Short mmCIF file of N, CA and C in Angstrom, two decimals:
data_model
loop_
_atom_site.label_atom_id
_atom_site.label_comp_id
_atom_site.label_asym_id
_atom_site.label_seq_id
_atom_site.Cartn_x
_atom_site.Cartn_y
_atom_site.Cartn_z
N UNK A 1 117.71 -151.42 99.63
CA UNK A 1 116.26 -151.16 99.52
C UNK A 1 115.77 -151.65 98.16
N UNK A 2 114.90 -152.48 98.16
CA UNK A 2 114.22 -152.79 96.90
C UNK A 2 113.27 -151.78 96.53
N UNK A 3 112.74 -151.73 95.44
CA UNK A 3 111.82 -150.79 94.42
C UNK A 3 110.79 -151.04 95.11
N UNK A 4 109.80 -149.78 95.19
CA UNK A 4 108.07 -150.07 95.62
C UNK A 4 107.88 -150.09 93.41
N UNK A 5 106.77 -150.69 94.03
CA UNK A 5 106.26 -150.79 92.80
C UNK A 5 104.46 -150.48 92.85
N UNK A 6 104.21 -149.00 91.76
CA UNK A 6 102.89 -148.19 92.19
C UNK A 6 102.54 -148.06 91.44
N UNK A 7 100.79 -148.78 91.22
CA UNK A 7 100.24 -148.41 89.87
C UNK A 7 98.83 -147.69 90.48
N UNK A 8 98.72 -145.78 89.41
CA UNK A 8 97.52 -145.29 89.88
C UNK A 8 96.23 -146.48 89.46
N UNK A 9 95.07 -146.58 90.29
CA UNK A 9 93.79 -147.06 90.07
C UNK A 9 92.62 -146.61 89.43
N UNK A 10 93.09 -145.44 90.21
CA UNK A 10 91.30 -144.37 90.17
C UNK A 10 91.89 -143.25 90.39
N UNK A 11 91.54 -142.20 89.73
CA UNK A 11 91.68 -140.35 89.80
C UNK A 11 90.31 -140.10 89.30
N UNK A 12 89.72 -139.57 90.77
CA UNK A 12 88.04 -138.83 90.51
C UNK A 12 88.74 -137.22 90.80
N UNK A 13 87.79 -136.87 90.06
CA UNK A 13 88.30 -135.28 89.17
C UNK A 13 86.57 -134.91 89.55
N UNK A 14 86.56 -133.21 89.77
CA UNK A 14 85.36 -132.31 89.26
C UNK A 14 85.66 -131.70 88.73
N UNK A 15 84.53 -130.93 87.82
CA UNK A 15 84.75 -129.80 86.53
C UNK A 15 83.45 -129.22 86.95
N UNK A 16 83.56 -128.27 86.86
CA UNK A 16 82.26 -127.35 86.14
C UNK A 16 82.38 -126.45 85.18
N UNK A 17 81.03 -126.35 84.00
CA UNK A 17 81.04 -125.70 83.24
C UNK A 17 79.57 -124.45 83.65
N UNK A 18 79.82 -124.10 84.59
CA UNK A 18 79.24 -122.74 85.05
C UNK A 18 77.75 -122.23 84.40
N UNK A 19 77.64 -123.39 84.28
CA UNK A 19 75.94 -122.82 83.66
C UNK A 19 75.07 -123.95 83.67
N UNK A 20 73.85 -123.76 84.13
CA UNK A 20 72.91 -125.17 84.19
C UNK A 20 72.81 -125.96 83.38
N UNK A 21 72.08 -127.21 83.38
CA UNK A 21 72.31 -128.38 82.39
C UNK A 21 70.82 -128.86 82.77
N UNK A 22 70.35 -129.17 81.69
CA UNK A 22 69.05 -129.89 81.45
C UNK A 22 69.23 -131.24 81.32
N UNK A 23 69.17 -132.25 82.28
CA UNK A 23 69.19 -133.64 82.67
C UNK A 23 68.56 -134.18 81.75
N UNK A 24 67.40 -134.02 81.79
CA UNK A 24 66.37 -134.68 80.71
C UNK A 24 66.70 -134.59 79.41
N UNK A 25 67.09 -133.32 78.88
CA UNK A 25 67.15 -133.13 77.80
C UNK A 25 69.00 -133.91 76.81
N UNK A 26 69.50 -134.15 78.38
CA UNK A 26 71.33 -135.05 78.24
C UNK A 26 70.61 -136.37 77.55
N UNK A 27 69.40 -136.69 78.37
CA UNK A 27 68.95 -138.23 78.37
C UNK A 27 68.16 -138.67 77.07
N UNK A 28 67.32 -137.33 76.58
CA UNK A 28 66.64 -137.44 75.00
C UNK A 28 68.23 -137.68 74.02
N UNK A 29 69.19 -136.98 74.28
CA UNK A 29 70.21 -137.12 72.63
C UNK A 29 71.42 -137.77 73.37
N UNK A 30 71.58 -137.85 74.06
CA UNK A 30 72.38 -139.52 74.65
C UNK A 30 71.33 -140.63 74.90
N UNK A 31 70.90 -141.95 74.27
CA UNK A 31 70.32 -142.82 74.57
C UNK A 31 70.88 -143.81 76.11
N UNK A 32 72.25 -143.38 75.81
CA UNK A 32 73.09 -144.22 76.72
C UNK A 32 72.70 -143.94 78.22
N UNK A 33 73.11 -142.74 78.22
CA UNK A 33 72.75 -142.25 79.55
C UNK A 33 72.16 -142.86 80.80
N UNK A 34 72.62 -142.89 81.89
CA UNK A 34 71.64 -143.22 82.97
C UNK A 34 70.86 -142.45 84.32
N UNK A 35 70.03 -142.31 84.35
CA UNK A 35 68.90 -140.59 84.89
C UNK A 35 68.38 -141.64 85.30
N UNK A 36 68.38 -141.32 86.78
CA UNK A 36 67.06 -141.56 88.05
C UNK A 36 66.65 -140.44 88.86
N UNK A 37 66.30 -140.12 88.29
CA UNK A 37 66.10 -138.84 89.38
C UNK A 37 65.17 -138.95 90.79
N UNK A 38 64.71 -140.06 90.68
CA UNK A 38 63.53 -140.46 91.88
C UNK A 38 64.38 -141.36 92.80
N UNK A 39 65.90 -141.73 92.90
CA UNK A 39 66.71 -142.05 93.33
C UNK A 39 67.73 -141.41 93.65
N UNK A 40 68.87 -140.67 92.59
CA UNK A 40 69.69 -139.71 92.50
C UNK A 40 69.62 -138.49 91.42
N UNK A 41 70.04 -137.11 92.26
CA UNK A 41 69.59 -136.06 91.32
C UNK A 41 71.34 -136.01 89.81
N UNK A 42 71.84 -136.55 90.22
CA UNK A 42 72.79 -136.85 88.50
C UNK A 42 72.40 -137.66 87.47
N UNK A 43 73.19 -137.74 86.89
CA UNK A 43 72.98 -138.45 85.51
C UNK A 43 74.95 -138.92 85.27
N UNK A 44 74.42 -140.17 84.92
CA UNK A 44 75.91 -140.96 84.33
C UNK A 44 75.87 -140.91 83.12
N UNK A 45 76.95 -140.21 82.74
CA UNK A 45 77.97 -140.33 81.43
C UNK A 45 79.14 -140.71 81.16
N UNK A 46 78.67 -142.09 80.62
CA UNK A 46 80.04 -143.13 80.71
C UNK A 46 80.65 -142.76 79.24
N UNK A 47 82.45 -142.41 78.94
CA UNK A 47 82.57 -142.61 77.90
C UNK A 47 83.57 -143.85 77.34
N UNK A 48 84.09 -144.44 76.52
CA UNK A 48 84.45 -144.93 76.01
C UNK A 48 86.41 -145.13 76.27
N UNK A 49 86.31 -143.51 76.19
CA UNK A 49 88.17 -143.36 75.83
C UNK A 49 87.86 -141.93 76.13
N UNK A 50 88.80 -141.31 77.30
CA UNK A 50 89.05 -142.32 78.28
C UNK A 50 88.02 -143.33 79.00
N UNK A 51 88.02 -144.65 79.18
CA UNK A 51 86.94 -145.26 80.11
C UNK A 51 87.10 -144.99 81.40
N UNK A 52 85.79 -143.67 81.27
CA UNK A 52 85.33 -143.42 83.03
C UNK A 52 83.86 -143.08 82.64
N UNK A 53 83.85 -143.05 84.03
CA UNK A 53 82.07 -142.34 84.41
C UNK A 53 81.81 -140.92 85.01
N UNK A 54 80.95 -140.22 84.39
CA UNK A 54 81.20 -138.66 84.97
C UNK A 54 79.55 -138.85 85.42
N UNK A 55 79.64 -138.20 86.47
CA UNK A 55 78.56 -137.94 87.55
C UNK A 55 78.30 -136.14 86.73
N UNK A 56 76.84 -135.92 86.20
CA UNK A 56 76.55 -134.60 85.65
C UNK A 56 75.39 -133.98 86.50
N UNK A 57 75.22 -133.21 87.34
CA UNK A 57 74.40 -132.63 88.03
C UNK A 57 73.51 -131.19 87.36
N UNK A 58 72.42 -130.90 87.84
CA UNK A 58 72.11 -129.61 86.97
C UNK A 58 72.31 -128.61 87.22
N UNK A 59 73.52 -128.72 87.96
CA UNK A 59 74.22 -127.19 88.69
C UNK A 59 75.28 -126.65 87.44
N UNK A 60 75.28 -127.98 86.96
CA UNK A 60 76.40 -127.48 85.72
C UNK A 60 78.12 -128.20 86.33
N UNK A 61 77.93 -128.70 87.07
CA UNK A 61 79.31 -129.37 88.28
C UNK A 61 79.11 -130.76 87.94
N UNK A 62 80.23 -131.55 87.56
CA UNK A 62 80.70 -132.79 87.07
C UNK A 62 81.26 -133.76 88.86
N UNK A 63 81.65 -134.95 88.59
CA UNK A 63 82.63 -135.74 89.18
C UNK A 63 82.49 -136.78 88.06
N UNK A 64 84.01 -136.90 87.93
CA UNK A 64 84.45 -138.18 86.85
C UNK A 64 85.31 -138.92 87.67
N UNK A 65 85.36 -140.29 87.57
CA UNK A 65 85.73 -141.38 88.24
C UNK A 65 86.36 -142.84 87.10
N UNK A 66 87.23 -143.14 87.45
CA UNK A 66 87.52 -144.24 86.92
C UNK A 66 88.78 -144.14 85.78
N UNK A 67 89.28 -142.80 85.68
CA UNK A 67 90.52 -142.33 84.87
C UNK A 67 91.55 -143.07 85.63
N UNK A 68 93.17 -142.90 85.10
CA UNK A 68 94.00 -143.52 85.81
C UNK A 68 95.36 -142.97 85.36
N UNK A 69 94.87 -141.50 85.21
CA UNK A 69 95.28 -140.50 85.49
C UNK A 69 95.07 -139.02 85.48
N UNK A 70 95.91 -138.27 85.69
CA UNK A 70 94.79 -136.77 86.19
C UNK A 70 94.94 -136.32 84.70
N UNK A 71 96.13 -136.69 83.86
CA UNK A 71 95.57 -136.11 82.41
C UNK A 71 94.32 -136.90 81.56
N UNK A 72 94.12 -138.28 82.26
CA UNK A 72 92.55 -138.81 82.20
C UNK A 72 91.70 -138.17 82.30
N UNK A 73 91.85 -137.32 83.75
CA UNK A 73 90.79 -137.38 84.43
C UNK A 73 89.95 -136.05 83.74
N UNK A 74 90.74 -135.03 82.82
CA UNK A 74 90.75 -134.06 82.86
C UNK A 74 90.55 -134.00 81.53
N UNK A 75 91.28 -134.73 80.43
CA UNK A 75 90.62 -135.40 79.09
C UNK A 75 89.10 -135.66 79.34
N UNK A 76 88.38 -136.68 79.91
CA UNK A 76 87.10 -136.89 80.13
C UNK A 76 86.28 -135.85 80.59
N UNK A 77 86.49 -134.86 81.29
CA UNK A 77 85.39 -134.34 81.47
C UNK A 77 85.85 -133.19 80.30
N UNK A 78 86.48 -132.53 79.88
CA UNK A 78 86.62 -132.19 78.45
C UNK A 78 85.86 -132.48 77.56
N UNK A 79 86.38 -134.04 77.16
CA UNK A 79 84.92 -134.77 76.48
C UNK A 79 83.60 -134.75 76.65
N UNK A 80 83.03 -134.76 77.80
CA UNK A 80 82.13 -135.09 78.37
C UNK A 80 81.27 -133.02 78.05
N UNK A 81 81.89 -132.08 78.15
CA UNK A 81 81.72 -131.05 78.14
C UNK A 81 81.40 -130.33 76.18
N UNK A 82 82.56 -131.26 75.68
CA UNK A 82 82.65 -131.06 74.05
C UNK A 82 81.45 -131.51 73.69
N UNK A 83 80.39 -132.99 74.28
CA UNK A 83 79.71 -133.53 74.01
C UNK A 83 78.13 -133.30 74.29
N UNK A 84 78.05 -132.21 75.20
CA UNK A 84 77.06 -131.42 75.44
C UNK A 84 77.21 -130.09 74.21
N UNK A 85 78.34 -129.56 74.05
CA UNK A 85 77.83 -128.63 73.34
C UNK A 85 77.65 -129.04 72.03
N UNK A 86 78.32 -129.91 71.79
CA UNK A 86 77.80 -130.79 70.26
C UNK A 86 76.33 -130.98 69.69
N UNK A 87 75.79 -131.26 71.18
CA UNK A 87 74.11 -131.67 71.01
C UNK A 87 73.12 -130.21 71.39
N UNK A 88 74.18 -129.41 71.44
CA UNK A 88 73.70 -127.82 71.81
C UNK A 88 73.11 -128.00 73.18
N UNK A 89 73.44 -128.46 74.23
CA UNK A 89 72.99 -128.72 75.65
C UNK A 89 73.34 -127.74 76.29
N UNK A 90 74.46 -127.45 76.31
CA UNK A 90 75.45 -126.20 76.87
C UNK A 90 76.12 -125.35 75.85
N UNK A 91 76.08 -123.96 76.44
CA UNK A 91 77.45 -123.53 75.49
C UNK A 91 78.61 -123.54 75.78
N UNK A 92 79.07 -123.45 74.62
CA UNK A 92 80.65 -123.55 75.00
C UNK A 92 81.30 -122.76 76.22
N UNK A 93 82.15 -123.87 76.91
CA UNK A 93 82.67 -123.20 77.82
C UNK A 93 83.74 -124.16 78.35
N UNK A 94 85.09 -123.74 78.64
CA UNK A 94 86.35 -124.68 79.24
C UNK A 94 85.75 -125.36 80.42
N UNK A 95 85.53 -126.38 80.78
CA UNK A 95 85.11 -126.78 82.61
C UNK A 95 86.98 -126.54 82.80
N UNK A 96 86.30 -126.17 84.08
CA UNK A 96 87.41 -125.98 85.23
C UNK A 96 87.05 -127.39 85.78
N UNK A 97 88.67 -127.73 85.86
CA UNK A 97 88.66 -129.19 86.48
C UNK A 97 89.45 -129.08 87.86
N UNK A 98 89.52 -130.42 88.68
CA UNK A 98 90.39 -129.98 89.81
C UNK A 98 90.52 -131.86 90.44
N UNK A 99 91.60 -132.40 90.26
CA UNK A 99 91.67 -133.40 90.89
C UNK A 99 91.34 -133.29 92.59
N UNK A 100 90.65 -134.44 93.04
CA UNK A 100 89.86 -134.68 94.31
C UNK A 100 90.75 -135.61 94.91
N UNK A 101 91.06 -136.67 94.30
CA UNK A 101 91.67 -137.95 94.77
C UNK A 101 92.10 -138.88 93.95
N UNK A 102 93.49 -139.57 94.29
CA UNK A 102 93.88 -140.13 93.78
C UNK A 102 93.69 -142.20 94.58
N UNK A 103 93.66 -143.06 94.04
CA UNK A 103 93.90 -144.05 94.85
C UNK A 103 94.73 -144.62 94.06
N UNK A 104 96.22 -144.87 94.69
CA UNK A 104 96.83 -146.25 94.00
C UNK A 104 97.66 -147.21 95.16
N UNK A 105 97.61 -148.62 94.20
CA UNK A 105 98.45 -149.61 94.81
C UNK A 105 99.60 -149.68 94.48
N UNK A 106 100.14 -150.85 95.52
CA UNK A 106 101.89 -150.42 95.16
C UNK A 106 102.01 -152.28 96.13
N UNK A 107 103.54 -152.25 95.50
CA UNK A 107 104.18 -153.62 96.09
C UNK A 107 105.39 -153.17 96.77
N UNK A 108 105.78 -153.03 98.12
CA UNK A 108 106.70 -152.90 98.88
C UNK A 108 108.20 -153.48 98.46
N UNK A 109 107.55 -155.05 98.25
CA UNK A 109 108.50 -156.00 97.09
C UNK A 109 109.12 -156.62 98.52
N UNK A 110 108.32 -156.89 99.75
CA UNK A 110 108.90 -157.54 101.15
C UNK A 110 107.70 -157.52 102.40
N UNK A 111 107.67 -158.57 103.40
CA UNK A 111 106.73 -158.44 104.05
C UNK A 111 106.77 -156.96 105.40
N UNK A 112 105.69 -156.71 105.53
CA UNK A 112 105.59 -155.78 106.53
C UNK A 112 105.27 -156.41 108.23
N UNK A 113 106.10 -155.83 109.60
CA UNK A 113 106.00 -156.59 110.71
C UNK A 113 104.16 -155.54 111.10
N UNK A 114 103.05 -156.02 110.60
CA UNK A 114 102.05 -155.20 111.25
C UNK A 114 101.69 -154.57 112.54
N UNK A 115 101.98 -155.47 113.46
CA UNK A 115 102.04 -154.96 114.54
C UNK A 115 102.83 -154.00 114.98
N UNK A 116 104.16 -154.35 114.93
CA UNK A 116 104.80 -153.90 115.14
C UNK A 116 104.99 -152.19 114.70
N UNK A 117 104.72 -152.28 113.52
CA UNK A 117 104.37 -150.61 112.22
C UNK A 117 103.48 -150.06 113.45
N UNK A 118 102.34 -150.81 113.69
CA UNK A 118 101.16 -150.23 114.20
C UNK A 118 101.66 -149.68 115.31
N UNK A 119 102.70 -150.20 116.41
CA UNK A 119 103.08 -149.54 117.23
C UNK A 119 104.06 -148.43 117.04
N UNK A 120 105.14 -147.91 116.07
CA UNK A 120 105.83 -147.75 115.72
C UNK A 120 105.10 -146.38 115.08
N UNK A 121 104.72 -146.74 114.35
CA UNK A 121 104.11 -145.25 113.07
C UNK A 121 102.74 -144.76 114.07
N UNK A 122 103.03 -143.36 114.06
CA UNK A 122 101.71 -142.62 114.51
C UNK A 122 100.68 -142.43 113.84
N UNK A 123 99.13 -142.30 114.40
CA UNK A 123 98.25 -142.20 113.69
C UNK A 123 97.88 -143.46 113.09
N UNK A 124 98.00 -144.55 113.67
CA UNK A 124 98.34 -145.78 112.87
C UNK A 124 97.49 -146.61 113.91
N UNK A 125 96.03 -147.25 113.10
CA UNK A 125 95.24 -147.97 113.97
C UNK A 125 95.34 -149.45 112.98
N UNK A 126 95.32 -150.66 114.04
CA UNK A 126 95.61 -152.24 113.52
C UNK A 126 94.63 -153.05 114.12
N UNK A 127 93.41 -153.53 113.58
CA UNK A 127 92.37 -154.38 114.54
C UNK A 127 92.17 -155.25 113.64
N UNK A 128 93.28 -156.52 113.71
CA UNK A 128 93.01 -157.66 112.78
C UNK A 128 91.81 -158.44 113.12
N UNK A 129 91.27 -158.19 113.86
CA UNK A 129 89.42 -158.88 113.46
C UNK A 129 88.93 -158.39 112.83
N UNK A 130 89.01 -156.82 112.45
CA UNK A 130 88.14 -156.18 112.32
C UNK A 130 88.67 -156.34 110.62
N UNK A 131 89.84 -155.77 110.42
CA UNK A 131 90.43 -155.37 108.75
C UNK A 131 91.76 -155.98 109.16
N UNK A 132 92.52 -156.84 108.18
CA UNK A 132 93.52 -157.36 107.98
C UNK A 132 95.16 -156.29 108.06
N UNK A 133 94.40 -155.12 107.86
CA UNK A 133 95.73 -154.49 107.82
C UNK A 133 95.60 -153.02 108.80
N UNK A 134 97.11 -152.62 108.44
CA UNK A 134 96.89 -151.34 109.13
C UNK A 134 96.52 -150.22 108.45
N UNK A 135 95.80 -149.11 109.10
CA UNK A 135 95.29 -147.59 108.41
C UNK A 135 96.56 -146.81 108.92
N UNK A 136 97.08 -146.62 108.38
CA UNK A 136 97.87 -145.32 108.41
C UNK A 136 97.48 -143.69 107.89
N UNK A 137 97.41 -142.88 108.94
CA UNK A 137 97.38 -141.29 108.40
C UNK A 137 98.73 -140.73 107.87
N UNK A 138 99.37 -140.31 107.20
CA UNK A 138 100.20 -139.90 106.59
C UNK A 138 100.08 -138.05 106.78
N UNK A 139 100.47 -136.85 107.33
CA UNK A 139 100.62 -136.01 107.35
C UNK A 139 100.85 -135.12 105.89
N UNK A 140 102.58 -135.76 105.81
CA UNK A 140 102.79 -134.99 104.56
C UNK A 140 103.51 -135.71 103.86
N UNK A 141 103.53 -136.01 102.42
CA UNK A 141 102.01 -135.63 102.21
C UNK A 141 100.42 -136.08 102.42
N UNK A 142 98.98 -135.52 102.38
CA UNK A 142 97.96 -135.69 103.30
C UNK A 142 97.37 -136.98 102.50
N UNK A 143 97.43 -138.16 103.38
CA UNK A 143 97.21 -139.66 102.49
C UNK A 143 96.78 -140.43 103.33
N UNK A 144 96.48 -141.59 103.06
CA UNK A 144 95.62 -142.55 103.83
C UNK A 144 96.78 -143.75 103.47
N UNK A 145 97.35 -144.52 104.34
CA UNK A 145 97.59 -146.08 103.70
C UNK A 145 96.98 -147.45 103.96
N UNK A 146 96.64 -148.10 103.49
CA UNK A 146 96.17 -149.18 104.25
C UNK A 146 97.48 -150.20 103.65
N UNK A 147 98.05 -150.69 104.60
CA UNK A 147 99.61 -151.39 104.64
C UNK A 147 98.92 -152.94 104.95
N UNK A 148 100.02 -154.05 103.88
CA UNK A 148 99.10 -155.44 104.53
C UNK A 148 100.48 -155.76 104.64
N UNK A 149 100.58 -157.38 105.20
CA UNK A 149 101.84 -157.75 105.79
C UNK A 149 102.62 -158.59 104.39
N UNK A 150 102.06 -158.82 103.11
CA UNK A 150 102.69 -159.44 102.13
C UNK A 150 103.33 -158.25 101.58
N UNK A 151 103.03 -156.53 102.20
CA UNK A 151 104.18 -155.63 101.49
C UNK A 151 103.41 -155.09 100.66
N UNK A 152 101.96 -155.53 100.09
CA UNK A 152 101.14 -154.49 99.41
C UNK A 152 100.72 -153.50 100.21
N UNK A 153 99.98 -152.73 99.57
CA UNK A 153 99.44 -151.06 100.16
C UNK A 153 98.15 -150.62 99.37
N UNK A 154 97.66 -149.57 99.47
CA UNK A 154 96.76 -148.89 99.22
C UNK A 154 97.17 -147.38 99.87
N UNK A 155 97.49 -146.57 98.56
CA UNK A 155 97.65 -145.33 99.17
C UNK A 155 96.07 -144.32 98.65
N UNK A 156 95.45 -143.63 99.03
CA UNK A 156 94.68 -142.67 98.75
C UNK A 156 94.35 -141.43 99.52
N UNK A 157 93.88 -140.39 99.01
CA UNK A 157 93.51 -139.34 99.31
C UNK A 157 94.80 -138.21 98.69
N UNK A 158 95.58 -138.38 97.81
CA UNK A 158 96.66 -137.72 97.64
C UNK A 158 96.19 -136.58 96.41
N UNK A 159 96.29 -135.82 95.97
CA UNK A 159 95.30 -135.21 94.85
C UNK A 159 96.27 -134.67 94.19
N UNK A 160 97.67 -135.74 93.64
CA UNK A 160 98.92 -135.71 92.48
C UNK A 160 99.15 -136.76 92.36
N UNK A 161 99.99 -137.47 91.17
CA UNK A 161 100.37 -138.43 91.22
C UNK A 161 101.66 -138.39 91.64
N UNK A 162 102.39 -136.91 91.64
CA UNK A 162 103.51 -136.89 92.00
C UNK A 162 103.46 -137.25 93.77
N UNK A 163 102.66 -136.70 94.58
CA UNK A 163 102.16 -136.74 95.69
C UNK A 163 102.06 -138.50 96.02
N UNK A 164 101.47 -139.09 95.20
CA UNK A 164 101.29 -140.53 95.54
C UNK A 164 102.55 -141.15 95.46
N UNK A 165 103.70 -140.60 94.69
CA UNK A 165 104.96 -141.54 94.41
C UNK A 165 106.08 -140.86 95.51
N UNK A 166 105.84 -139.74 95.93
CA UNK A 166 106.43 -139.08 97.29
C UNK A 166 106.06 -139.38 98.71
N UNK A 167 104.86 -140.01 99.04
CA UNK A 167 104.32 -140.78 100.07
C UNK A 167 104.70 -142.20 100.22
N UNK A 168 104.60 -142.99 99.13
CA UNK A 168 105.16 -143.88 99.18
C UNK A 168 106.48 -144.39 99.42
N UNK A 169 107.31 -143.60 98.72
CA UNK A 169 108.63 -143.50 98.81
C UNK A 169 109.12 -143.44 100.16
N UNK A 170 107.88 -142.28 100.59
CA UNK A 170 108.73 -142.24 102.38
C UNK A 170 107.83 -143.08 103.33
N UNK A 171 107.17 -143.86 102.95
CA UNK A 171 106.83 -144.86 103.48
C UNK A 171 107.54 -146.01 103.39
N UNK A 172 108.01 -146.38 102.52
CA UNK A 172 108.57 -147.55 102.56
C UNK A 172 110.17 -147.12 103.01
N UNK A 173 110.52 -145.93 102.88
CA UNK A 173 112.16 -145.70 103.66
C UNK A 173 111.40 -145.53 105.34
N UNK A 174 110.60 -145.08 105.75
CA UNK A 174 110.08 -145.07 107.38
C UNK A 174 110.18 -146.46 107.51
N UNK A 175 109.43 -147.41 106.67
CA UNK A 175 109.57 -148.69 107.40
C UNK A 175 110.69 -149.62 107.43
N UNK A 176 111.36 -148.98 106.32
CA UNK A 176 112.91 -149.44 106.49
C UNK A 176 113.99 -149.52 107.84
N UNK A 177 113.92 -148.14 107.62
CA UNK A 177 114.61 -147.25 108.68
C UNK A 177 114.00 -147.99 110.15
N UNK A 178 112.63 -148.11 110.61
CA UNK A 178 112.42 -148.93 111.79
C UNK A 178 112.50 -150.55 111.37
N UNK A 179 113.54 -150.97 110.52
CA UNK A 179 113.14 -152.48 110.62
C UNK A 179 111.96 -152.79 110.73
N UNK A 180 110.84 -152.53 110.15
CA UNK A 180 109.61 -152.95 109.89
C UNK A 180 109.51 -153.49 108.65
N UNK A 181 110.55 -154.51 108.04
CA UNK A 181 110.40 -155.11 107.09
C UNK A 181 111.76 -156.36 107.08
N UNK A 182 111.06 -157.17 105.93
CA UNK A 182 111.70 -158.46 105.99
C UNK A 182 112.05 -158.68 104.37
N UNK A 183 112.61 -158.90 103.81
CA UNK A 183 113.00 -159.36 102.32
C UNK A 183 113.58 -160.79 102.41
#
């Protein structure tokens, strides 16, 4: 068996810091900021390090996106929370964070027989007109794959990274194990 090879992409994370937030008033002492409210009721707060984007609502409830990992994901809205009370927006308060989803890619490191998977693995829909590869449901752990035949992947919906490197793993021994692969 050759190595999969898996790099996380994206870990979108929520936090809340349990007390309302004045949008307008994020948008007067952040210049950066981006507020539409005649479009969407959040506000983007992009930071720097980690580079992501946190979605800030005036419920006081975050989504941060674009970390690339959950101690990213969880650093940023930290930040993002330190940086309101800095400007006295909020008071102090820990956000409770909670990873949502993870998405990462990976290299099998061999081609995949698609069809064949598609018949083979359950839960497993293949409509090469439609999308080049197959969707796989994954049970346990609860994941999405989208499998292509050069042996790349797309795993998501896993909400660990340990979770993403345990799906994979038994993905690529399932497709072993049915000869659904070529090296």
């Amino acid at each position: 068996m050759t190595q999969s090879i898996v790099s996380i992409e994206n870990v979108v994370a929520t936090g809340d810091v349990f007390q309302r937030v004045d949008l307008v008033e994020i948008t007067k002492k952040f210049p950066g900021v981006e507020y539409h409210p005649e479009t969407f009721p959040g506000l983007v707060f992009r930071l720097k390090s980690p580079k992501t984007s946190t979605l800030i609502f005036g419920s006081g409830k975050m989504v941060c996106t674009g970390a690339r990992s959950e101690e990213q994901a969880v650093k940023a809205i930290r930040a993002v929370a330190e940086n309101l009370h800095a400007k006295h927006v909020i008071q102090p308060k820990e956000p409770k964070t909670e990873v949502q989803n993870i998405v990462a890619s990976g290299n099998l490191g061999g081609k995949i027989y698609l069809e064949e998977a598609a018949r083979q693995l359950p839960r497993s829909i293949y409509e090469p007109e439609q999308f080049p590869g197959v969707i796989h449901r994954m049970v346990e752990p609860k994941c999405v794959f989208l499998l292509f035949a050069s042996g790349k992947l797309v795993c998501t919906g896993a909400k660990s990274s340990v979770k993403v490197y345990q799906a994979v793993s038994a993905m690529h021994n399932n497709l072993e194990q049915r000869n659904l692969m070529m090296y």
